[in-house]
XYZ file of C-alpha atoms in Angstrom:
786
model
C -15.554 9.614 -67.425
C -17.962 9.737 -64.431
C -16.662 11.627 -61.429
C -18.348 9.654 -58.568
C -16.442 7.070 -56.365
C -19.574 5.726 -54.622
C -21.317 4.386 -57.570
C -21.602 0.626 -58.283
C -23.458 -1.359 -60.972
C -26.955 -2.222 -60.323
C -26.342 -6.018 -59.627
C -22.608 -5.771 -58.437
C -21.768 -7.897 -61.662
C -18.270 -9.520 -61.711
C -15.228 -7.938 -63.541
C -15.234 -8.952 -67.081
C -11.408 -9.424 -67.036
C -10.671 -13.027 -66.162
C -6.878 -13.540 -66.584
C -3.549 -12.059 -67.688
C -0.822 -14.092 -69.160
C 2.600 -12.390 -69.863
C 5.531 -13.498 -72.039
C 8.831 -11.849 -71.310
C 11.677 -12.055 -73.837
C 14.988 -10.492 -72.622
C 17.739 -9.576 -75.238
C 20.876 -8.341 -73.276
C 19.635 -4.952 -71.790
C 16.200 -4.771 -73.411
C 12.973 -6.765 -73.173
C 9.888 -7.417 -75.100
C 6.698 -7.912 -73.061
C 3.636 -9.613 -74.560
C 0.482 -9.569 -72.307
C -2.662 -11.401 -73.200
C -5.931 -10.389 -71.327
C -8.918 -12.611 -71.384
C -12.351 -10.995 -71.233
C -15.761 -12.469 -71.089
C -19.266 -10.696 -71.041
C -21.191 -12.568 -68.298
C -24.137 -10.077 -68.491
C -27.312 -10.261 -70.336
C -26.788 -7.154 -72.502
C -23.971 -5.958 -74.739
C -20.986 -4.539 -72.912
C -18.286 -2.008 -73.198
C -15.427 -2.814 -70.842
C -12.787 -0.053 -69.842
C -9.661 -1.045 -68.195
C -7.090 1.521 -67.105
C -3.613 0.143 -66.158
C 0.017 0.950 -65.591
C 2.988 0.341 -67.816
C 6.629 1.345 -67.277
C 7.098 4.959 -68.197
C 9.780 4.356 -70.934
C 7.880 1.448 -72.496
C 7.180 1.503 -76.226
C 3.680 -0.110 -77.022
C 4.204 -1.701 -80.450
C 1.403 -4.142 -80.966
C -2.179 -4.266 -80.125
C -4.666 -6.980 -81.369
C -7.911 -8.667 -80.395
C -9.157 -12.275 -81.055
C -12.946 -13.014 -81.080
C -13.601 -16.603 -81.739
C -11.515 -17.526 -84.682
C -10.991 -13.949 -85.989
C -8.077 -11.826 -85.080
C -8.226 -7.954 -85.424
C -4.663 -6.216 -85.493
C -4.985 -2.569 -84.408
C -3.303 0.344 -86.330
C -1.546 3.482 -84.821
C -3.404 6.551 -85.786
C -3.858 10.161 -84.731
C -5.519 9.898 -81.293
C -8.498 12.104 -81.937
C -9.250 10.229 -85.349
C -8.935 6.982 -83.512
C -11.341 8.091 -80.830
C -13.832 9.223 -83.462
C -13.551 5.802 -85.288
C -14.083 3.959 -81.981
C -17.044 5.969 -80.991
C -18.552 5.636 -84.542
C -18.148 1.878 -84.531
C -19.440 1.231 -80.968
C -22.469 3.589 -81.482
C -23.279 1.744 -84.736
C -23.149 -1.807 -82.933
C -19.744 -2.966 -84.296
C -16.994 -4.453 -82.245
C -14.084 -1.995 -81.743
C -10.893 -1.744 -79.454
C -8.990 1.485 -78.610
C -5.703 1.629 -76.592
C -4.458 5.156 -75.783
C -1.664 6.611 -73.570
C -2.822 9.244 -70.963
C -1.861 12.786 -72.048
C -0.762 13.675 -68.479
C 1.406 10.659 -67.654
C 3.243 8.399 -70.006
C 2.909 5.300 -67.506
C -0.813 5.239 -67.750
C -2.803 3.465 -70.483
C -6.524 3.015 -71.115
C -7.999 0.030 -73.016
C -11.535 0.187 -74.172
C -13.222 -3.016 -75.411
C -16.455 -2.197 -77.157
C -19.535 -4.220 -78.035
C -19.087 -7.638 -76.597
C -22.173 -9.583 -77.069
C -23.814 -11.374 -74.021
C -21.602 -14.492 -73.443
C -18.912 -13.498 -75.879
C -15.208 -13.888 -75.056
C -12.429 -11.630 -76.261
C -8.647 -12.208 -75.981
C -6.651 -8.865 -76.251
C -2.815 -8.843 -76.821
C -0.667 -5.918 -75.999
C 3.188 -5.976 -76.748
C 5.615 -3.423 -75.540
C 9.424 -3.126 -75.326
C 11.317 -1.521 -72.603
C 15.019 -0.876 -71.364
C 15.818 -2.857 -68.331
C 16.969 -0.637 -65.381
C 20.235 -1.323 -63.608
C 20.338 -1.882 -59.778
C 22.938 -1.328 -57.258
C 24.168 -4.846 -57.347
C 24.533 -4.596 -61.246
C 21.157 -6.587 -61.683
C 18.874 -5.721 -64.533
C 15.372 -5.091 -63.048
C 11.973 -5.731 -64.891
C 8.909 -4.784 -62.934
C 5.319 -5.864 -63.950
C 3.211 -3.166 -61.931
C 0.156 -4.535 -60.111
C -1.381 -1.328 -59.044
C -1.692 2.212 -60.316
C -2.496 4.508 -57.371
C -4.990 7.389 -57.465
C -3.381 10.647 -58.852
C -4.169 13.750 -56.983
C -5.956 16.341 -59.060
C -6.386 19.829 -57.750
C -9.930 21.163 -57.802
C -9.029 24.096 -59.982
C -7.694 21.744 -62.697
C -9.974 20.011 -65.200
C -7.353 17.437 -66.068
C -7.214 13.987 -64.577
C -5.456 10.608 -64.689
C -7.710 7.527 -64.217
C -6.873 5.412 -61.315
C -6.794 1.657 -60.436
C -7.520 0.152 -56.906
C -5.083 -2.033 -55.087
C -4.498 -5.194 -56.972
C -4.901 -7.129 -53.736
C -8.680 -7.265 -54.303
C -8.810 -7.973 -58.011
C -10.047 -11.396 -58.833
C -8.058 -12.107 -61.997
C -4.868 -14.218 -62.008
C -1.411 -13.854 -63.704
C 0.824 -16.240 -65.462
C 4.329 -15.294 -66.577
C 6.986 -17.032 -68.598
C 10.444 -15.669 -69.235
C 13.076 -16.267 -71.890
C 16.447 -14.767 -71.707
C 19.006 -14.558 -74.520
C 22.293 -12.661 -74.026
C 25.710 -12.099 -75.576
C 27.062 -12.336 -71.853
C 26.830 -15.356 -69.570
C 23.841 -15.425 -67.260
C 24.715 -15.675 -63.638
C 21.272 -16.037 -62.119
C 17.752 -14.810 -62.080
C 15.863 -13.727 -59.007
C 12.310 -12.528 -58.167
C 10.187 -11.010 -55.674
C 7.663 -13.815 -56.270
C 8.033 -17.428 -56.360
C 9.673 -18.852 -59.545
C 9.990 -22.375 -60.916
C 13.816 -23.332 -61.328
C 15.664 -21.536 -63.856
C 16.448 -23.828 -66.835
C 19.487 -23.257 -69.104
C 19.078 -24.248 -72.732
C 22.689 -23.958 -73.844
C 26.005 -24.973 -72.329
C 27.351 -21.285 -72.326
C 24.623 -20.266 -70.044
C 23.450 -17.482 -72.461
C 19.971 -18.865 -73.112
C 17.446 -19.718 -70.310
C 13.776 -19.825 -69.468
C 11.867 -19.653 -66.200
C 8.081 -19.327 -65.162
C 6.252 -17.822 -62.322
C 5.114 -20.361 -60.078
C 1.494 -21.369 -61.013
C -1.498 -19.993 -58.962
C 0.101 -16.604 -58.249
C -2.392 -13.855 -57.197
C -1.457 -10.518 -58.708
C -1.453 -8.804 -55.321
C 1.874 -6.871 -55.610
C 4.390 -5.852 -58.368
C 6.215 -8.820 -59.960
C 9.780 -7.958 -59.920
C 12.611 -9.894 -61.795
C 16.475 -9.272 -61.256
C 18.779 -10.632 -63.951
C 22.514 -11.000 -63.333
C 25.233 -11.069 -66.170
C 28.818 -12.001 -65.392
C 30.489 -9.193 -67.285
C 27.915 -6.436 -66.676
C 30.364 -3.553 -67.092
C 31.563 -4.506 -70.577
C 30.443 -2.050 -73.144
C 28.668 -3.326 -76.046
C 27.295 -2.204 -79.600
C 24.382 -4.097 -81.255
C 23.196 -3.323 -84.869
C 19.604 -4.259 -86.038
C 18.651 -4.521 -89.556
C 15.863 -2.214 -90.766
C 12.420 -3.305 -92.060
C 12.449 -4.466 -95.647
C 9.115 -2.809 -96.447
C 10.148 0.555 -95.006
C 11.757 3.232 -97.375
C 15.524 3.493 -97.325
C 16.614 6.497 -95.354
C 13.768 6.431 -92.936
C 14.357 5.287 -89.283
C 12.665 2.093 -89.749
C 14.179 1.283 -93.058
C 17.834 1.791 -92.084
C 20.003 -0.228 -89.683
C 19.680 0.875 -85.957
C 22.555 0.788 -83.598
C 22.335 0.473 -79.729
C 25.349 1.239 -77.398
C 25.530 0.135 -73.846
C 27.614 2.233 -71.511
C 28.047 1.005 -67.829
C 31.113 2.538 -66.387
C 32.992 0.694 -63.655
C 34.065 2.883 -60.801
C 37.512 1.923 -59.094
C 37.778 1.653 -55.367
C 39.879 4.788 -55.019
C 37.086 6.807 -56.725
C 34.232 5.097 -54.624
C 36.054 6.216 -51.526
C 36.467 9.844 -52.606
C 33.717 11.863 -51.336
C 32.866 15.609 -51.518
C 32.575 17.643 -48.431
C 30.495 20.555 -49.870
C 26.991 20.782 -51.289
C 23.631 22.276 -50.886
C 21.221 19.298 -49.940
C 17.499 19.993 -50.169
C 15.155 17.160 -49.051
C 11.515 17.373 -50.382
C 9.069 15.105 -48.557
C 5.511 14.115 -49.632
C 3.252 14.766 -46.700
C -0.053 14.072 -48.553
C -2.760 11.732 -47.077
C -1.306 8.716 -49.074
C 1.787 8.738 -47.215
C -0.235 7.576 -44.141
C -0.309 4.067 -45.868
C 1.756 1.185 -45.020
C 4.989 0.444 -46.766
C 3.720 -3.145 -47.680
C 0.982 -5.541 -46.553
C 3.086 -7.370 -43.845
C 1.908 -7.106 -40.125
C 5.229 -5.343 -39.232
C 5.054 -2.662 -41.981
C 5.997 0.962 -41.111
C 3.774 3.769 -42.368
C 5.262 5.623 -45.307
C 5.578 8.716 -43.538
C 7.325 7.106 -40.575
C 9.827 5.465 -42.691
C 10.481 8.983 -44.257
C 11.104 10.259 -40.825
C 13.659 7.605 -40.014
C 15.406 8.223 -43.436
C 15.565 11.948 -42.653
C 17.205 11.224 -39.308
C 20.046 9.245 -41.098
C 20.500 11.928 -43.791
C 20.728 14.747 -41.371
C 23.414 12.901 -39.241
C 25.237 11.928 -42.311
C 25.762 15.387 -43.921
C 29.241 16.949 -44.010
C 29.987 19.890 -41.577
C 29.936 23.139 -43.508
C 27.410 22.162 -46.227
C 24.048 23.756 -46.714
C 20.677 22.178 -46.306
C 16.888 22.529 -46.102
C 13.865 20.362 -45.916
C 10.466 20.903 -47.476
C 7.263 19.126 -47.053
C 4.436 19.254 -49.614
C 0.911 18.167 -50.088
C -1.958 20.595 -51.179
C 0.483 23.400 -50.096
C 4.125 23.240 -49.047
C 6.369 24.518 -46.189
C 10.161 24.586 -45.598
C 11.986 24.277 -42.294
C 14.043 27.431 -43.099
C 13.357 30.349 -45.437
C 16.395 29.359 -47.347
C 18.938 26.785 -47.060
C 21.187 27.145 -43.903
C 24.729 26.063 -42.977
C 24.814 22.557 -41.395
C 25.948 22.751 -37.705
C 24.861 21.223 -34.406
C 22.208 23.924 -33.857
C 20.527 23.990 -37.368
C 20.779 20.002 -37.225
C 18.890 19.892 -33.972
C 16.352 22.361 -34.847
C 15.661 20.219 -38.214
C 15.448 16.921 -36.114
C 12.884 18.489 -33.868
C 10.704 19.333 -36.735
C 11.161 15.945 -38.501
C 9.932 14.096 -35.442
C 6.440 15.856 -35.810
C 6.213 15.588 -39.454
C 2.809 13.771 -40.438
C 0.905 12.868 -43.563
C -1.546 15.825 -42.929
C -1.003 18.193 -45.827
C -3.953 16.969 -48.129
C -3.467 16.167 -51.785
C -0.088 15.804 -53.743
C 0.996 19.017 -55.602
C 4.797 18.807 -56.139
C 4.961 21.661 -58.739
C 4.861 24.704 -56.473
C 7.469 23.545 -54.025
C 9.965 22.773 -56.882
C 9.200 26.244 -58.458
C 10.125 27.825 -55.085
C 13.311 25.745 -54.754
C 14.562 26.616 -58.270
C 13.894 30.424 -57.485
C 16.270 30.283 -54.711
C 19.861 31.313 -55.582
C 22.484 28.617 -55.448
C 25.582 28.895 -53.296
C 28.958 29.133 -54.974
C 31.064 25.942 -54.625
C 28.103 24.163 -53.119
C 26.491 22.062 -55.973
C 22.660 21.861 -55.299
C 21.525 18.173 -54.787
C 17.656 17.713 -54.653
C 16.308 14.564 -52.849
C 12.603 14.045 -53.530
C 10.499 11.505 -51.708
C 6.931 10.759 -52.874
C 4.538 7.794 -53.432
C 4.207 9.253 -56.988
C 0.467 10.098 -56.971
C 0.601 13.529 -59.029
C -1.508 14.415 -61.927
C 0.699 16.970 -63.905
C 3.734 14.556 -64.404
C 4.762 16.207 -67.760
C 4.700 19.602 -66.364
C 6.937 18.639 -63.509
C 9.483 17.035 -65.648
C 9.770 20.096 -67.943
C 10.453 22.276 -65.008
C 13.101 19.944 -63.632
C 14.802 19.723 -67.200
C 14.750 23.574 -67.539
C 16.969 23.733 -64.308
C 19.289 20.786 -65.116
C 22.324 22.840 -65.146
C 21.890 24.210 -61.729
C 21.298 20.993 -59.768
C 20.976 17.232 -59.717
C 17.736 15.527 -58.796
C 17.618 12.170 -56.823
C 13.951 10.723 -56.727
C 12.552 7.985 -54.504
C 9.098 6.048 -55.266
C 7.550 4.902 -52.152
C 5.243 2.039 -52.185
C 3.913 -0.006 -55.009
C 2.042 1.965 -57.531
C 4.460 4.882 -57.635
C 4.613 6.603 -60.920
C 7.500 5.402 -63.019
C 6.933 8.344 -65.429
C 7.401 10.876 -62.462
C 10.204 9.012 -60.488
C 12.515 8.015 -63.303
C 11.521 11.169 -65.260
C 12.705 13.471 -62.549
C 16.007 11.781 -62.166
C 16.621 11.459 -65.798
C 15.840 15.247 -66.385
C 17.760 16.155 -63.322
C 20.930 14.115 -64.205
C 20.438 12.221 -61.022
C 19.292 8.610 -59.968
C 15.942 6.954 -59.218
C 15.180 4.443 -56.668
C 11.785 2.469 -55.907
C 11.117 1.323 -52.398
C 8.601 -1.598 -52.805
C 7.408 -4.592 -50.946
C 9.677 -5.138 -47.818
C 12.433 -3.024 -48.992
C 13.894 -0.613 -46.510
C 14.039 2.968 -47.551
C 17.159 3.907 -45.676
C 19.821 1.870 -47.592
C 18.510 2.980 -50.959
C 18.505 6.688 -49.916
C 21.962 6.318 -48.451
C 23.203 4.805 -51.656
C 21.939 7.934 -53.554
C 23.563 10.171 -51.040
C 26.943 8.434 -51.896
C 26.085 9.090 -55.609
C 25.545 12.731 -54.728
C 28.973 12.990 -52.923
C 30.990 10.788 -55.360
C 32.732 11.929 -58.548
C 30.549 11.246 -61.613
C 31.373 10.417 -65.103
C 31.211 13.622 -67.362
C 32.476 15.022 -70.513
C 31.030 12.115 -72.434
C 31.606 12.165 -76.151
C 30.834 9.657 -78.978
C 32.832 9.527 -82.169
C 32.193 7.422 -85.242
C 34.535 5.845 -87.684
C 32.731 4.534 -90.838
C 33.605 4.044 -94.574
C 33.013 6.565 -97.239
C 29.220 6.591 -98.311
C 28.002 5.769 -94.625
C 26.759 8.244 -92.063
C 25.710 7.846 -88.492
C 23.048 10.057 -86.988
C 22.649 10.205 -83.112
C 19.006 9.637 -82.086
C 19.359 9.756 -78.318
C 19.699 13.097 -76.434
C 23.238 13.927 -75.211
C 24.170 12.395 -71.948
C 25.727 14.819 -69.498
C 26.511 12.657 -66.360
C 26.600 9.024 -65.175
C 26.917 8.044 -61.581
C 28.362 4.803 -60.131
C 25.572 2.245 -60.851
C 23.964 3.999 -63.892
C 23.905 2.789 -67.356
C 23.278 4.714 -70.623
C 21.828 3.188 -73.809
C 22.732 5.373 -76.890
C 20.597 4.934 -80.099
C 21.735 5.835 -83.699
C 20.680 5.582 -87.192
C 23.090 4.139 -89.872
C 22.561 5.903 -93.247
C 24.033 5.034 -96.592
C 25.930 2.074 -98.021
C 29.578 1.272 -98.547
C 30.838 -0.993 -101.393
C 33.951 -1.891 -99.410
C 34.323 -2.205 -95.747
C 31.637 -4.024 -93.754
C 32.411 -2.726 -90.371
C 32.512 0.639 -88.425
C 33.660 1.713 -85.071
C 32.543 3.929 -82.205
C 34.674 5.623 -79.651
C 33.263 6.493 -76.373
C 35.185 8.882 -74.220
C 34.660 10.331 -70.668
C 36.343 11.597 -67.657
C 36.052 10.071 -64.228
C 37.646 12.132 -61.423
C 39.469 14.212 -64.034
C 40.901 10.945 -65.494
C 40.263 10.236 -69.176
C 38.764 6.905 -70.142
C 38.354 5.565 -73.822
C 36.253 2.627 -75.160
C 36.301 1.703 -78.873
C 33.709 -0.702 -80.250
C 33.340 -2.372 -83.477
C 29.962 -2.998 -85.318
C 28.885 -4.525 -88.361
C 27.293 -2.429 -91.207
C 25.524 -5.545 -92.679
C 23.332 -6.900 -89.978
C 21.341 -10.041 -90.892
C 19.644 -11.238 -87.663
C 15.911 -10.408 -87.364
C 15.352 -9.182 -83.788
C 11.745 -7.959 -84.366
C 12.781 -4.218 -84.731
C 13.153 -4.035 -80.902
C 16.150 -1.670 -81.230
C 14.400 0.507 -83.926
C 11.377 1.052 -81.864
C 12.969 1.985 -78.695
C 15.096 4.391 -80.736
C 11.778 5.815 -82.116
C 10.384 6.083 -78.621
C 13.523 7.998 -77.537
C 13.022 10.464 -80.279
C 9.443 10.761 -79.634
C 10.026 11.559 -75.961
C 12.418 14.258 -77.001
C 9.981 15.805 -79.366
C 7.287 15.781 -76.805
C 9.450 17.751 -74.405
C 10.305 20.115 -77.292
C 6.564 20.665 -77.984
C 5.964 21.813 -74.440
C 8.963 24.262 -74.405
C 8.210 27.918 -74.426
C 8.157 29.389 -78.139
C 8.003 25.943 -79.697
C 6.074 25.532 -82.928
C 3.941 23.015 -81.253
C 1.648 22.161 -84.125
C 4.616 21.331 -86.362
C 6.347 19.306 -83.538
C 3.098 17.410 -82.841
C 2.848 16.510 -86.561
C 6.345 15.052 -86.441
C 5.454 13.048 -83.323
C 2.357 11.538 -85.065
C 4.197 10.823 -88.353
C 7.013 8.846 -86.351
C 4.637 7.157 -84.232
C 2.599 5.852 -87.049
C 5.739 4.845 -89.124
C 7.412 2.977 -86.105
C 4.171 1.655 -84.780
C 4.804 2.681 -81.325
C 2.654 4.673 -78.822
C 2.757 8.309 -78.183
C 0.715 10.998 -76.288
C -0.864 12.073 -79.629
C -1.557 8.599 -81.153
C -3.683 5.692 -80.252
C -4.107 1.932 -81.352
C -7.497 1.415 -83.036
C -9.034 -1.858 -84.238
C -12.521 -2.472 -85.750
C -14.026 -5.689 -86.712
C -15.297 -4.694 -90.034
C -16.067 -8.246 -91.060
C -18.502 -8.747 -88.197
C -21.677 -9.134 -90.235
C -24.349 -8.815 -87.289
C -24.292 -5.687 -85.485
C -24.785 -5.776 -81.803
C -28.272 -4.575 -80.610
C -29.661 -3.278 -77.382
C -28.561 -0.614 -74.822
C -24.810 -0.846 -74.259
C -23.613 -1.098 -70.623
C -20.328 0.283 -69.579
C -18.220 -1.654 -66.990
C -14.949 -0.067 -65.445
C -12.425 -2.476 -64.232
C -12.080 -3.283 -61.404
C -15.841 -2.643 -60.220
C -16.657 -0.395 -57.497
C -17.844 -2.942 -54.760
C -14.209 -4.007 -54.363
C -13.070 -0.440 -53.916
C -14.268 -0.451 -50.461
C -11.794 -3.060 -49.447
C -8.851 -1.313 -50.938
C -10.020 2.080 -49.427
C -10.145 0.631 -46.086
C -6.398 -0.290 -46.396
C -5.258 2.884 -47.626
C -7.344 6.046 -48.623
C -5.548 8.963 -50.241
C -6.703 12.207 -48.579
C -9.861 13.734 -50.234
C -9.823 11.320 -53.190
C -13.550 11.941 -54.486
C -14.100 15.465 -53.191
C -10.901 16.810 -54.694
C -11.586 15.882 -58.256
C -10.687 12.132 -59.037
C -12.263 10.705 -62.117
C -13.785 7.352 -61.149
C -12.686 4.154 -62.799
C -15.121 1.955 -60.848
C -18.656 3.076 -61.866
C -21.124 1.596 -64.282
C -23.121 3.895 -66.579
C -26.597 2.701 -65.605
C -26.318 2.572 -61.707
C -27.988 3.335 -58.429
C -26.243 4.886 -55.410
C -24.355 2.387 -53.198
C -25.193 1.882 -49.564
C -22.212 0.010 -48.014
C -19.929 2.950 -47.707
C -20.130 6.634 -47.289
C -17.208 8.964 -47.636
C -17.372 12.079 -45.428
C -14.887 15.054 -45.842
C -14.303 17.693 -43.180
C -12.400 20.715 -44.676
C -10.729 22.391 -41.665
C -7.322 23.703 -41.333
C -5.916 20.110 -40.508
C -8.036 18.494 -43.380
C -9.303 15.593 -41.249
C -11.179 12.954 -42.826
C -13.128 9.883 -41.881
C -14.460 6.992 -43.705
C -17.439 5.091 -42.254
C -18.784 1.615 -43.405
C -21.356 -0.672 -41.809
C -18.721 -2.035 -39.378
C -15.771 0.055 -39.290
C -14.689 3.755 -38.630
C -11.245 5.198 -39.429
C -10.546 8.660 -37.682
C -7.471 11.050 -37.539
C -6.815 13.460 -34.675
C -3.860 15.884 -33.869
C -3.051 14.130 -30.701
C -2.118 10.821 -32.273
C -0.246 12.562 -35.078
C 1.875 14.424 -32.717
C 3.050 11.517 -30.534
C 6.350 10.430 -32.254
C 6.853 6.744 -31.536
C 10.227 5.863 -29.734
C 13.006 4.489 -32.291
C 12.971 0.718 -32.273
C 15.921 0.210 -34.464
C 19.224 0.133 -32.514
C 21.099 1.662 -35.338
C 18.587 4.596 -35.473
C 18.862 4.951 -31.629
C 22.633 5.163 -31.767
C 22.629 7.624 -34.797
C 20.100 9.798 -33.138
C 22.548 10.432 -30.272
C 25.433 11.467 -32.631
C 26.457 15.226 -32.784
C 26.782 17.194 -36.076
C 30.624 16.953 -35.725
C 30.573 13.194 -35.665
C 31.225 12.421 -32.004
C 28.957 10.874 -29.338
C 28.850 11.933 -25.667
C 29.208 9.494 -22.831
C 25.782 9.058 -21.144
C 23.007 6.572 -20.028
C 21.402 6.811 -23.471
C 24.448 5.724 -25.283
C 25.162 2.958 -22.774
C 21.633 1.487 -23.138
C 22.202 0.905 -26.869
C 25.127 -1.330 -25.842
C 23.003 -3.021 -23.284
C 25.079 -1.568 -20.493
C 24.620 0.852 -17.725
C 26.479 4.189 -17.651
C 28.426 3.063 -14.758
C 29.690 0.007 -16.574
C 30.766 2.036 -19.607
C 32.385 4.854 -17.592
C 34.389 2.500 -15.281
C 36.146 0.906 -18.223
C 37.386 4.198 -19.490
C 41.074 4.955 -18.799
C 41.800 8.296 -17.178
C 43.845 9.626 -20.048
C 41.036 9.144 -22.568
C 38.432 12.021 -23.051
C 34.824 10.887 -22.514
C 33.643 11.743 -25.963
C 36.556 9.913 -27.480
C 35.860 6.875 -25.535
C 32.100 7.004 -26.395
C 32.798 7.545 -30.119
C 35.189 4.671 -30.288
C 32.721 2.350 -28.554
C 30.019 3.412 -31.063
C 32.209 2.669 -34.022
C 33.217 -0.670 -32.549
C 29.600 -1.587 -31.844
C 28.592 -0.721 -35.616
C 31.417 -2.641 -37.078
C 30.964 -5.641 -34.831
C 27.260 -6.059 -34.507
C 25.636 -4.094 -37.446
C 27.971 -4.696 -40.517
C 24.998 -5.919 -42.445
C 23.508 -2.447 -42.419
C 26.848 -0.674 -43.190
C 25.289 0.991 -46.206
C 22.978 2.938 -43.833
C 25.490 3.982 -41.320
C 28.722 4.364 -43.544
C 28.700 8.241 -43.557
C 27.929 8.371 -39.892
C 31.057 6.242 -39.192
C 33.252 8.338 -41.503
C 32.341 11.325 -39.675
C 32.995 9.703 -36.385
C 36.336 8.423 -37.538
C 37.509 11.683 -38.916
C 36.520 13.402 -35.652
C 38.472 10.824 -33.690
C 41.511 11.266 -35.762
C 41.446 14.956 -35.239
C 41.639 14.468 -31.392
C 45.138 13.001 -31.712
C 44.852 10.578 -29.009
C 46.529 7.292 -28.712
C 43.791 4.782 -29.439
C 45.297 1.270 -29.321
C 44.632 0.757 -25.634
C 41.177 2.442 -26.024
C 40.151 0.049 -28.829
C 41.439 -2.798 -26.783
C 39.337 -1.805 -23.783
C 36.321 -1.142 -26.002
C 36.479 -4.646 -27.518
C 36.761 -6.196 -24.034
C 33.668 -4.208 -22.779
C 31.509 -5.061 -25.882
C 32.883 -8.647 -26.372
C 34.324 -8.348 -29.818
C 37.481 -8.108 -31.817
C 37.669 -5.063 -34.086
C 40.864 -3.573 -35.166
C 41.802 0.169 -35.532
C 42.331 -0.212 -39.374
C 38.776 -1.619 -39.646
C 37.535 1.437 -37.820
C 39.507 3.855 -39.925
C 41.037 5.620 -37.067
C-alpha cells in the first residue's frame, strides 16, 4: 500500500462504489446484517478497486459473494496467505477475483479488493455478518452501522499500519436499509438516530416487525438503531440445530445453545455506593481530539468536552479516595507522580491543570501510559478503577487489549469512544478485558451523562460469583464455549455459548441453572431448553459461538509462552469449518468460468479517492497523519502529484502544524490553546464552585448562577443558619427545581452536598422554606435528601 496522502488519480476519476444496501434481521439479542455494494468501472481500462471499511469489533463475517452479470461467485474461507496468493495470481493473469480480509492489527477493520473489472463492467458484492446487539442504559438493544473509520496513528518506529477511510460526509454513495425484527419477547418500540419510515407490526403479539430507513439518506454519520423489548431482564436459553452436512461431534454439527443473562438491580442496590477506590482518568490529548464532537454549529471540540467531564468527575469523587489524571499522545504525562488522596487541595490543583489541557500531544500511543499505570502498586481497600477517554485512533489494538487482560484482577476498565469513527475493537475490547463498561459518544450525545453513569457503575455493587450448572439426561454432555464471566454491572448483559454433545433416547429437555451474588445476596435462575431443536435459524448462534472461541484462541496465541503455531492452526481450522472470519483467514472468490481474460494495464483505485480527502481533512486533520507513517487509502497507482493542497509539518516541542490550500489556512498557537473558555453551562458553573467536602460558599459567583445578586441571597438568610449551609441548601434546591433533566450528571455532587448538610446538624425546615421563596420554587426536604 502506498504511503502518500497527497496523491490523486491522473483524471480525478469518480469512485467506483455507487451504492450500499443493507438488510438487517434481528432475532432476540443477535442480528444478521447483509450488505450489498454496487461497483461499476467507469474508466477506459481494467480496474482493481480497494475498499477499506469498518465493521463492529465482535462481528462474525460469514458470507462473501460477487455477482457479475448473471453469474454469482461465492467466496470460500481459506488461510489468509494462501488466499492472498490466489488473488494475486488470478488478477495478474487477467481473471476476475475478490478478496475480503480482516486487519491483523484491529478486528473492526476489513479490506475488500475487487480485481479485474473490465471497462464499463458492473459488480455486486454481498457481505453478511452476524453480531450480538449491545445493551444501553435504558435497556435498549443498539445496532450501529459505522459510516467512518478514522485514521489510526502509527508511530514512525513501527512498520505496522491500519488503513484509513476519510469522513463519510464527503463520500458520494447512498445507503438504503431495511430492518426485520423477530423476538420471543414483545417489541415495545424501535428508534433511530436517522429518519425512519413508520414501524409496521406483522403479528398481533407485536413480536414481528419491519421498518426502513427513509429514502435518500446520505451516509454522513453512523446509523444507530435502538430496539426496546417489554421484558428485557428475563433470562432466556435458545437452542439451534447443527448443520446436517457437518460431522457429528463438531461445533457446527452439534446443537448450539445461547443463554442471555441480564440481571435486574433492585432500587436498594442502585442506591448503595462505595466510598473508597482509586480513580485514574486517562485522557487522549492527540491532535484528533481537536475535532468537533459532531457536525452541528454548536458542537464542542472533543478536548473541550473532555475538560468539562473531568470537572464533573473531580467534583463527584468521595472524600478520602485516591485519584490521578493522565494525558497521552505521542508521549504521556500524569498530574501527580502517583495517585494522591482526594482533598480540597489536590482537587483544586487538578482542576487548574484540567483547564489548560489541550489536544497538543501529537499522535495516539495509549500502550505506554497503560504500562506505567499497571506498574504502580494498588492501594489496599481502594479498588482501582480506570477511566479511558479516546477517539479510538490507535494502531496496536490487540497489544493494548492483551495488556488490559493481563491485569484484569487488579482493576476495572471503563472506556469511552468519542466521536464517530471510534474503534469498536478498542473501546469495547478494553471494557470487556478489564471487566468494565464501554460507552460511545456519537452525534449530538453529551459526554457527561454517559461518563457519570459509568462512575455509578464503578461505585455500585456488581454481580459476581457467577456459575453455570447443567442438568442433562444420560448420554448428553454440555461443553461451555464462552470464556468465564467474572463480573456484570447494572446495565450489562452476558451471552453465554455452549455446545450440546451426544444424544438421549429418553428425555427431550435439559436445564441450566445460573447462580450469582448481588451485594452478597444469592440469586438463582433455572431455564429449560430442548435437546431436539427443529427450527432452521441459519446457524447464527453456531457462528457467533465459533467467533467467541476464535477470539479466545487469538488472545491465547499472543500470550507469553504460548505454542503460537499450534494455536494458529486451530484458529484456521475452526474459521474454515464455521465459515467465519478471523485474523488468519480470508474470503477468496475467483471467477474460474470467465472465459476471456482481461487485457491491458491494470489501474488500482482506492475508495474513496484522494480529491475528496481535502474536504474531510479541512474538517478535522489528525496531527501528523502523513509524516508519522499512515498508509494511504486514497491514492491511485499511476498518478501525478496533486496541486490543490499541501501538508506542512513543523516538528518543534509543541508539534504545531498547518494545512494550506488555495483558499484557506489553519494554524495553531500556544496563546489560543491556553485561553480556557468560560463555562457556559449553568450546571457546570455551579459544580465548579463546590468544595471537595460537598458544600458551597456564599459569594457573588454562586448568586450569579441563581440570577441574583450577593446581597439578595445574603439578606434572605436567617441569623441562625451558617452561610455555607444556606448556600449549599440553595444549590440543592436550584438543581432539583430547575435542572432535574440533567440529574444523572449532578447526582454525585448532590449526594455529597446532602451528606455534608446532614453532618452540620442544623434545623433546616425554615431554611428550605426561605430558599424556595427566594428561588421561586417548591422543593421538599425529602426530595433534597437532607
